Coordinates of C-alpha atoms and ligand atoms in Angstrom, one line a residue:
M268 CA 8.4 -18.5 -11.3
T269 CA 6.6 -15.5 -12.9
N270 CA 5.7 -15.2 -16.6
L271 CA 4.0 -11.8 -16.7
N272 CA 5.7 -9.3 -18.9
V273 CA 5.4 -5.5 -19.2
D274 CA 6.3 -4.0 -22.5
I275 CA 6.6 -0.2 -22.7
R276 CA 8.0 0.2 -26.2
G277 CA 4.6 1.9 -27.1
L278 CA 5.7 4.9 -25.1
K279 CA 8.6 5.7 -27.4
N280 CA 7.1 8.7 -29.2
F281 CA 5.6 10.1 -26.1
V282 CA 8.0 9.8 -23.1
D283 CA 11.8 9.3 -23.2
E284 CA 13.7 6.5 -21.5
K285 CA 15.4 8.9 -19.1
T286 CA 12.0 10.1 -17.7
I287 CA 11.1 6.4 -17.0
A288 CA 14.4 5.6 -15.4
A289 CA 14.2 8.7 -13.2
F290 CA 11.3 7.0 -11.3
T291 CA 13.6 4.2 -10.0
S292 CA 14.9 5.8 -6.8
E293 CA 11.4 7.0 -5.8
L294 CA 9.9 3.5 -6.5
V295 CA 12.6 1.8 -4.3
L296 CA 11.7 4.2 -1.5
H297 CA 7.9 3.5 -1.9
Q298 CA 8.6 -0.3 -2.1
G299 CA 10.4 0.1 1.3
S300 CA 7.6 2.2 2.8
L301 CA 5.1 -0.5 1.9
L302 CA 7.2 -3.3 3.3
N303 CA 8.2 -1.4 6.4
K304 CA 4.7 0.0 6.9
T305 CA 5.9 3.6 7.1
G306 CA 3.8 5.2 4.3
K307 CA 0.2 6.6 4.1
G308 CA -2.5 4.2 5.1
N309 CA -0.1 1.9 6.8
D310 CA -2.8 0.2 8.9
F311 CA -4.2 -1.3 5.7
L312 CA -1.2 -3.3 4.5
G313 CA -2.2 -6.8 5.5
W314 CA -2.7 -7.7 1.8
I315 CA 1.0 -7.5 1.1
T316 CA 1.8 -10.7 3.0
L317 CA -1.5 -12.6 2.3
P318 CA 0.1 -15.0 -0.3
D319 CA 2.4 -16.3 2.5
E320 CA -0.3 -16.4 5.1
V321 CA -3.1 -18.4 3.3
D322 CA -2.3 -21.6 5.3
A323 CA -3.3 -25.3 4.6
N324 CA -6.1 -25.2 7.2
L325 CA -7.8 -22.2 5.6
I326 CA -7.5 -23.8 2.1
E327 CA -8.9 -27.1 3.3
S328 CA -11.8 -25.5 5.1
I329 CA -12.7 -23.5 2.0
E330 CA -12.4 -26.5 -0.2
N331 CA -14.6 -28.5 2.1
D332 CA -17.2 -25.8 2.1
A333 CA -17.0 -25.6 -1.7
R334 CA -17.7 -29.4 -1.9
Y335 CA -20.6 -29.0 0.4
V336 CA -22.1 -26.2 -1.6
A337 CA -21.6 -28.1 -4.8
R338 CA -23.5 -31.1 -3.4
A339 CA -26.3 -28.9 -2.1
A340 CA -26.8 -26.3 -4.7
D341 CA -27.0 -25.7 -8.5
I342 CA -26.7 -22.0 -7.9
Y343 CA -24.4 -20.1 -5.5
V344 CA -25.4 -16.5 -4.8
V345 CA -22.5 -14.2 -3.9
I346 CA -23.9 -11.2 -2.1
G347 CA -21.5 -8.2 -1.9
I348 CA -20.5 -5.0 -3.6
G349 CA -17.2 -3.3 -4.6
G350 CA -14.2 -5.1 -3.2
S351 CA -16.5 -7.6 -1.6
Y352 CA -17.4 -9.2 -4.9
L353 CA -15.5 -7.9 -7.9
G354 CA -12.3 -9.9 -7.3
A355 CA -14.1 -13.2 -7.1
R356 CA -16.2 -12.3 -10.2
A357 CA -13.2 -11.2 -12.1
I358 CA -11.4 -14.5 -11.6
I359 CA -14.4 -16.7 -12.0
E360 CA -15.5 -15.1 -15.3
A361 CA -11.9 -15.2 -16.6
L362 CA -11.8 -19.0 -16.0
Q363 CA -15.3 -20.2 -16.6
N364 CA -17.1 -21.1 -19.9
N365 CA -18.2 -17.8 -21.6
F366 CA -21.7 -19.1 -21.7
A367 CA -21.8 -20.6 -18.2
P368 CA -25.1 -18.7 -17.3
L369 CA -26.8 -20.7 -20.1
L370 CA -25.9 -24.1 -18.6
S371 CA -28.1 -25.8 -16.1
R372 CA -25.1 -26.4 -13.9
D373 CA -21.6 -25.4 -14.9
H374 CA -20.3 -27.8 -17.6
R375 CA -18.0 -29.3 -14.9
G376 CA -20.8 -30.1 -12.6
K377 CA -20.1 -27.1 -10.4
P378 CA -22.7 -24.6 -9.2
L379 CA -23.2 -21.5 -11.3
V380 CA -22.2 -18.4 -9.4
V381 CA -24.5 -15.4 -9.6
Y382 CA -24.3 -12.1 -7.9
A383 CA -26.6 -10.0 -5.7
G384 CA -26.3 -7.0 -3.5
N385 CA -24.1 -5.2 -6.1
N386 CA -27.0 -2.9 -7.1
I387 CA -30.3 -1.8 -5.8
S388 CA -32.4 -2.8 -8.8
E389 CA -35.8 -4.2 -7.9
D390 CA -36.1 -5.8 -11.3
Y391 CA -32.7 -7.6 -10.9
M392 CA -33.8 -8.9 -7.6
A393 CA -37.2 -10.0 -8.8
D394 CA -35.6 -11.9 -11.8
L395 CA -33.1 -13.6 -9.5
I396 CA -35.8 -14.7 -7.1
K397 CA -37.8 -16.2 -10.0
I398 CA -34.8 -18.4 -10.8
L399 CA -34.1 -19.2 -7.2
D400 CA -37.7 -20.3 -6.7
Q401 CA -37.0 -23.1 -9.1
R402 CA -33.5 -24.2 -8.3
D403 CA -31.5 -25.4 -5.3
Y404 CA -29.2 -22.7 -4.1
A405 CA -26.8 -21.6 -1.3
L406 CA -25.5 -18.2 -0.6
T407 CA -22.6 -16.3 0.8
I408 CA -22.9 -12.8 2.2
I409 CA -19.7 -10.8 2.1
S410 CA -19.4 -7.5 3.9
K411 CA -16.5 -6.4 5.9
S412 CA -18.4 -3.6 7.6
G413 CA -21.6 -5.6 7.7
T414 CA -23.7 -2.5 7.2
T415 CA -23.4 -1.7 3.5
T416 CA -26.8 -0.9 2.2
E417 CA -26.9 -2.8 -1.1
P418 CA -25.7 -6.2 0.2
A419 CA -27.7 -5.7 3.4
I420 CA -31.0 -5.3 1.5
A421 CA -30.2 -8.3 -0.8
F422 CA -29.4 -10.4 2.3
R423 CA -32.6 -9.5 4.1
I424 CA -34.6 -10.6 1.1
L425 CA -32.7 -13.8 0.2
R426 CA -32.3 -15.0 3.8
K427 CA -36.0 -14.9 4.1
H428 CA -36.4 -16.6 0.7
L429 CA -34.0 -19.3 1.7
E430 CA -35.7 -19.8 5.1
D431 CA -39.2 -20.0 3.4
K432 CA -37.9 -22.4 0.8
Y433 CA -35.9 -24.8 3.1
G434 CA -36.9 -24.0 6.6
K435 CA -34.7 -22.3 9.2
E436 CA -32.4 -25.2 10.0
E437 CA -31.5 -26.1 6.4
A438 CA -31.3 -22.4 5.4
R439 CA -28.7 -21.9 8.1
R440 CA -26.5 -24.6 6.6
R441 CA -26.8 -22.9 3.2
I442 CA -25.5 -19.5 4.4
I443 CA -21.8 -18.6 4.8
A444 CA -20.9 -15.1 6.1
I445 CA -17.6 -13.4 5.4
T446 CA -17.1 -10.4 7.6
D447 CA -15.1 -8.7 10.3
Q448 CA -13.5 -10.9 13.0
S449 CA -15.4 -9.3 15.9
K450 CA -17.5 -6.3 15.0
G451 CA -20.4 -5.2 12.8
A452 CA -24.1 -6.1 12.3
L453 CA -23.3 -9.1 10.1
K454 CA -20.9 -10.6 12.6
R455 CA -23.5 -10.3 15.3
L456 CA -26.2 -11.9 13.2
A457 CA -23.9 -14.7 12.0
V458 CA -23.1 -15.5 15.7
A459 CA -26.7 -15.3 16.7
E460 CA -27.8 -17.6 13.8
G461 CA -24.9 -19.9 13.9
Y462 CA -23.7 -19.4 10.3
K463 CA -20.4 -20.7 9.2
T464 CA -18.1 -17.6 9.0
Y465 CA -14.8 -16.5 7.5
V466 CA -12.9 -13.4 8.4
V467 CA -11.8 -10.4 6.4
P468 CA -8.7 -9.3 8.2
D469 CA -8.8 -5.9 9.9
D470 CA -5.8 -4.6 7.9
V471 CA -7.1 -5.7 4.4
G472 CA -9.4 -3.3 2.6
G473 CA -12.2 -4.6 0.3
R474 CA -10.5 -3.9 -3.0
Y475 CA -7.3 -5.7 -1.8
S476 CA -9.1 -8.7 -0.4
V477 CA -9.3 -11.2 -3.3
L478 CA -6.6 -13.4 -1.7
T479 CA -8.7 -13.7 1.5
P480 CA -11.9 -15.9 1.8
V481 CA -13.7 -13.0 0.1
G482 CA -12.2 -14.1 -3.2
L483 CA -11.1 -17.7 -2.4
L484 CA -14.4 -19.1 -1.3
P485 CA -16.4 -18.1 -4.4
I486 CA -13.6 -19.1 -6.7
A487 CA -13.3 -22.5 -5.0
V488 CA -17.1 -23.0 -5.2
A489 CA -16.9 -22.3 -8.9
G490 CA -14.5 -25.2 -9.1
F491 CA -11.2 -23.5 -9.6
D492 CA -7.9 -24.2 -8.1
I493 CA -7.3 -21.7 -5.3
R494 CA -3.9 -23.3 -4.4
Q495 CA -2.6 -22.4 -7.9
F496 CA -4.1 -19.0 -7.6
V497 CA -2.4 -18.3 -4.3
A498 CA 0.9 -19.8 -5.6
G499 CA 0.8 -17.4 -8.6
A500 CA 0.3 -14.5 -6.2
K501 CA 3.2 -15.7 -4.0
A502 CA 5.6 -15.9 -7.0
M503 CA 4.7 -12.4 -8.0
K504 CA 5.0 -11.1 -4.4
E505 CA 8.5 -12.5 -4.2
L506 CA 9.4 -10.6 -7.4
V507 CA 7.7 -7.2 -7.0
T508 CA 8.6 -6.8 -3.3
T509 CA 12.3 -7.4 -3.9
A510 CA 13.4 -6.4 -7.4
K511 CA 14.8 -2.9 -7.5
T512 CA 15.1 -1.9 -11.1
I513 CA 12.6 -1.0 -13.8
D514 CA 13.9 -3.8 -16.0
D515 CA 13.6 -6.4 -13.3
N516 CA 10.4 -5.3 -11.5
P517 CA 7.3 -5.3 -13.7
A518 CA 5.4 -3.3 -11.1
F519 CA 8.1 -0.6 -11.2
K520 CA 7.9 -0.6 -15.0
Y521 CA 4.1 -0.3 -15.1
V522 CA 4.0 2.4 -12.4
A523 CA 6.8 4.5 -14.0
A524 CA 5.2 4.3 -17.4
R525 CA 1.6 5.2 -16.3
N526 CA 2.8 8.1 -14.1
A527 CA 5.2 9.4 -16.8
L528 CA 2.2 9.4 -19.2
Y529 CA 0.0 11.1 -16.6
R530 CA 2.6 13.9 -16.1
A531 CA 2.8 14.2 -19.9
G532 CA -0.9 15.1 -20.2
K533 CA -2.5 11.7 -20.4
P534 CA -4.8 11.4 -17.4
V535 CA -7.0 8.6 -18.7
E536 CA -5.8 5.0 -18.8
V537 CA -7.9 2.7 -20.9
M538 CA -7.5 -1.0 -20.0
V539 CA -8.0 -3.1 -23.1
N540 CA -8.8 -6.8 -23.4
Y541 CA -9.3 -8.9 -26.5
Q542 CA -11.2 -11.7 -24.6
P543 CA -14.8 -11.0 -23.4
S544 CA -14.1 -13.2 -20.4
L545 CA -11.7 -10.6 -19.1
T546 CA -14.3 -7.9 -18.9
Y547 CA -14.7 -8.3 -15.1
L548 CA -11.0 -8.3 -14.6
T549 CA -11.1 -4.8 -16.0
E550 CA -14.0 -3.9 -13.7
W551 CA -12.0 -5.1 -10.7
W552 CA -8.9 -3.2 -11.9
K553 CA -11.1 -0.1 -12.4
Q554 CA -12.2 -0.3 -8.8
L555 CA -8.7 -1.0 -7.4
F556 CA -7.1 1.9 -9.2
G557 CA -10.1 4.3 -9.2
E558 CA -10.8 4.0 -5.5
S559 CA -7.1 4.0 -4.6
E560 CA -5.9 6.9 -6.7
G561 CA -8.8 9.2 -7.4
K562 CA -8.6 11.7 -4.5
E563 CA -7.4 15.2 -3.6
N564 CA -8.3 16.2 -7.1
K565 CA -5.7 13.9 -8.6
G566 CA -5.4 10.5 -10.1
I567 CA -5.4 8.6 -13.4
F568 CA -9.0 7.9 -14.5
P569 CA -9.3 4.2 -15.1
A570 CA -11.5 3.2 -18.1
G571 CA -12.0 -0.1 -19.9
V572 CA -12.9 -1.4 -23.3
S573 CA -13.3 -4.9 -24.8
F574 CA -11.7 -5.2 -28.3
T575 CA -12.4 -6.0 -31.0
T576 CA -16.1 -5.4 -29.9
D577 CA -15.5 -1.8 -28.9
L578 CA -13.3 -1.0 -31.9
H579 CA -16.7 -0.7 -33.6
S580 CA -17.8 1.9 -31.1
M581 CA -15.3 3.4 -28.7
G582 CA -12.5 2.7 -31.2
Q583 CA -13.4 5.9 -33.0
Y584 CA -12.9 8.0 -29.9
V585 CA -9.6 6.3 -29.1
Q586 CA -8.3 6.9 -32.6
E587 CA -9.4 10.5 -33.1
G588 CA -11.0 12.0 -29.9
L589 CA -9.5 14.2 -27.3
R590 CA -5.8 13.2 -26.9
I591 CA -5.9 12.6 -23.2
L592 CA -5.7 8.8 -23.3
F593 CA -3.2 6.0 -23.0
E594 CA -3.9 2.3 -23.3
T595 CA -2.9 -0.6 -21.3
V596 CA -3.5 -3.9 -23.2
L597 CA -3.8 -7.1 -21.2
S598 CA -2.5 -9.4 -23.9
I599 CA -3.0 -13.2 -23.7
E600 CA -0.6 -15.1 -25.8
Q601 CA -2.4 -18.5 -26.1
P602 CA -6.1 -19.2 -26.0
Q603 CA -7.3 -22.4 -24.3
K604 CA -9.2 -23.7 -27.2
N605 CA -8.7 -24.2 -31.0
I606 CA -11.0 -23.1 -33.8
T607 CA -9.9 -22.3 -37.3
V608 CA -11.6 -20.1 -40.0
P609 CA -13.1 -22.5 -42.6
L610 CA -12.4 -22.3 -46.4
E611 CA -15.4 -21.5 -48.6
E612 CA -15.5 -22.4 -52.2
D613 CA -17.2 -19.2 -53.5
D614 CA -15.3 -16.9 -51.1
A615 CA -18.3 -14.6 -51.1
D616 CA -17.0 -12.6 -48.1
G617 CA -13.4 -12.5 -49.5
L618 CA -12.0 -14.1 -46.4
N619 CA -10.3 -17.2 -47.9
F620 CA -7.0 -15.5 -47.4
I621 CA -7.3 -16.3 -43.7
A622 CA -8.9 -19.7 -44.2
G623 CA -7.1 -22.3 -42.1
K624 CA -5.9 -19.7 -39.6
R625 CA -6.9 -20.0 -36.0
I626 CA -9.3 -17.3 -34.8
S627 CA -6.7 -16.3 -32.2
A628 CA -4.2 -15.5 -35.0
V629 CA -6.7 -13.1 -36.5
N630 CA -7.3 -11.6 -33.0
R631 CA -3.5 -11.3 -32.5
E632 CA -3.2 -9.3 -35.7
A633 CA -6.2 -7.1 -34.8
E634 CA -4.4 -6.4 -31.5
R635 CA -1.0 -5.6 -33.2
G636 CA -2.6 -3.5 -35.9
T637 CA -4.7 -1.6 -33.4
L638 CA -1.7 -0.8 -31.2
L639 CA 0.2 0.8 -34.2
A640 CA -2.9 2.6 -35.4
H641 CA -3.5 4.1 -31.9
I642 CA 0.1 5.1 -31.5
D643 CA -0.2 6.9 -34.9
G644 CA -3.3 8.6 -33.6
G645 CA -1.5 9.9 -30.5
V646 CA -2.4 7.1 -28.0
P647 CA 0.6 5.5 -26.3
N648 CA 0.4 2.0 -24.9
I649 CA 1.7 -0.3 -22.3
I650 CA 1.3 -4.1 -22.9
I651 CA 0.9 -6.5 -20.0
S652 CA 1.2 -10.0 -21.3
L653 CA 0.5 -13.4 -19.9
P654 CA 1.2 -16.7 -21.7
E655 CA -2.3 -17.9 -21.0
I656 CA -5.2 -17.6 -18.6
N657 CA -5.2 -20.0 -15.7
E658 CA -5.3 -19.8 -11.9
Y659 CA -1.6 -19.4 -11.6
T660 CA -1.2 -16.6 -14.1
L661 CA -4.3 -14.8 -12.7
G662 CA -2.8 -15.0 -9.2
Q663 CA 0.3 -13.3 -10.5
L664 CA -1.7 -10.7 -12.3
V665 CA -3.8 -9.8 -9.2
Y666 CA -0.8 -9.4 -7.0
F667 CA 1.0 -7.4 -9.7
Y668 CA -1.9 -5.0 -10.0
E669 CA -2.3 -4.6 -6.2
F670 CA 1.3 -3.9 -5.6
S671 CA 1.5 -1.5 -8.6
C672 CA -1.6 0.3 -7.4
A673 CA -0.1 0.8 -3.9
L674 CA 3.2 2.1 -5.4
S675 CA 1.4 4.3 -7.9
G676 CA -0.8 5.8 -5.1
Y677 CA 2.5 6.7 -3.3
V678 CA 3.9 8.2 -6.4
L679 CA 0.8 10.4 -6.6
D680 CA 1.2 11.2 -2.9
V681 CA -2.3 10.0 -1.9
N682 CA -3.4 7.3 0.6
P683 CA -4.2 4.4 -1.7
F684 CA -6.0 2.5 1.0
D685 CA -8.9 4.8 2.0
Q686 CA -12.0 5.9 0.1
P687 CA -13.5 9.0 1.8
G688 CA -15.2 10.0 -1.4
V689 CA -17.7 7.1 -1.4
E690 CA -19.4 8.4 1.7
A691 CA -20.9 11.5 -0.1
Y692 CA -23.6 9.5 -2.0
K693 CA -24.4 7.4 1.0
K694 CA -25.1 10.4 3.2
N695 CA -27.4 11.9 0.5
M696 CA -29.2 8.6 -0.1
F697 CA -29.8 8.1 3.7
A698 CA -31.0 11.7 4.0
L699 CA -33.4 11.4 1.1
L700 CA -34.7 8.1 2.5
G701 CA -35.4 9.9 5.8
K702 CA -32.9 8.0 8.0
P703 CA -33.3 9.2 11.7
G704 CA -30.5 11.6 12.5
F705 CA -30.4 13.1 9.0
E706 CA -33.4 15.4 9.3
K707 CA -31.6 18.7 8.4
Q708 CA -30.0 17.2 5.3
T709 CA -33.3 15.6 4.3
E710 CA -35.0 19.0 4.2
E711 CA -32.1 20.7 2.4
L712 CA -31.7 18.0 -0.3
R713 CA -35.4 17.7 -0.9
E714 CA -35.5 21.5 -1.4
R715 CA -32.7 21.3 -3.9
L716 CA -34.4 18.6 -5.9
K717 CA -37.7 20.6 -6.3
Ligands
PA5_225 O1 -12.8 -1.6 -1.6 C1 -13.6 -1.2 -0.7 O2 -13.3 -0.9 0.4 C2 -15.1 -1.1 -1.0 O3 -15.4 -1.4 -2.4 C3 -15.9 -2.1 -0.2 O4 -15.4 -3.4 -0.5 C4 -17.4 -2.0 -0.5 O5 -17.8 -0.7 -0.3 C5 -18.2 -3.0 0.3 O6 -17.9 -2.8 1.7 P1 -18.3 -3.9 2.8 O7 -17.4 -5.1 2.5 O8 -18.0 -3.2 4.1 O9 -19.7 -4.2 2.6

């Protein structure tokens, strides 16, 4: 059963119903192309069936490793970048205590998950090492290619740190590698060193990999229920891969709405959350849609804000800046916890009119009021709602976004499964670093930087 809902009433003043309905036949065709593997990038469609393929053996193996890590470590370092870490981080941060980093272990006795290899900051690495000097830790290196610079540097450093701290034998037991089945530098190293490994399937790209061990292992180590997460994804798969109308298929509705707005002169989609714990879900969504759609000089630009925090900064732009935006609000109906606003006798701040109300009731009216204010300011909105945040609803949401992204890429007529544009910075970086084979570019670029 699914309980994710897409509401597009906020498009009323901007796009008419006929325009939305007109997407139906095209979306049915694209749904078929994805399922029959006849569209662009059809060698990267393994993610579609992942919810059916995560079998009991894989789940048990991951849960065993998660228990092992929890016994051996207070801190679990996930090394990866882009699709090799954002999905896990999005789910873990959505589920864990907002202040988990302040706790010595997570409040449920699980290791705290921290991230490395997602930047090349020397200060970040030095700060992490300072903590790891003092605490027991284990690590997972995730890289499908096995050659990505950022995680490779972090792994070089932390592998040595781990070996110096525990000795080679024990360090080996504290490292799990997630990489290609048979090729790449990381695979070769993992075999040579005898690390436990998991596979990123050939036909699953990084940003579509959260339902493989890439996402499942870190989420399980953090103590969350990966069976429920996969079950939620499976329920959503059954719906979005079969339903054939905009009313019945939430992915059709979302894709039709966002593409209608794009064609109506709104090329920027701002993903809005009202819970700080969802910030990394927005980061993952930004990667999924940005890397999938932004090519051939086309694509909706995915941006993100956290309200009400950003209503006091970006809110001004959204209300009155360039009218190129639409909003998609990820709306959570029920919080997990319960705190009310206290009554104060002198009512110095004038807030006694909300005394006794839950904070979430205030947040809800902030959300509803903002939606109307932004519509009045020329910013249409789509609402994606979930009854609450848990593993099952997040599984639904992840699959919903993935399928929507693939459909939307096809509507834009791009290949949503490649990322040729990310090579440009890498080539320049390697040339400037003097990598053998790049001599000509090294000279040219250094000249340009003079
Ligand atoms: O979605 C993607 O394909 C990318 O974000 C990759 O996941 C990212 O570049 C990391 O690649 P790799 O897993 O090969 O280290």
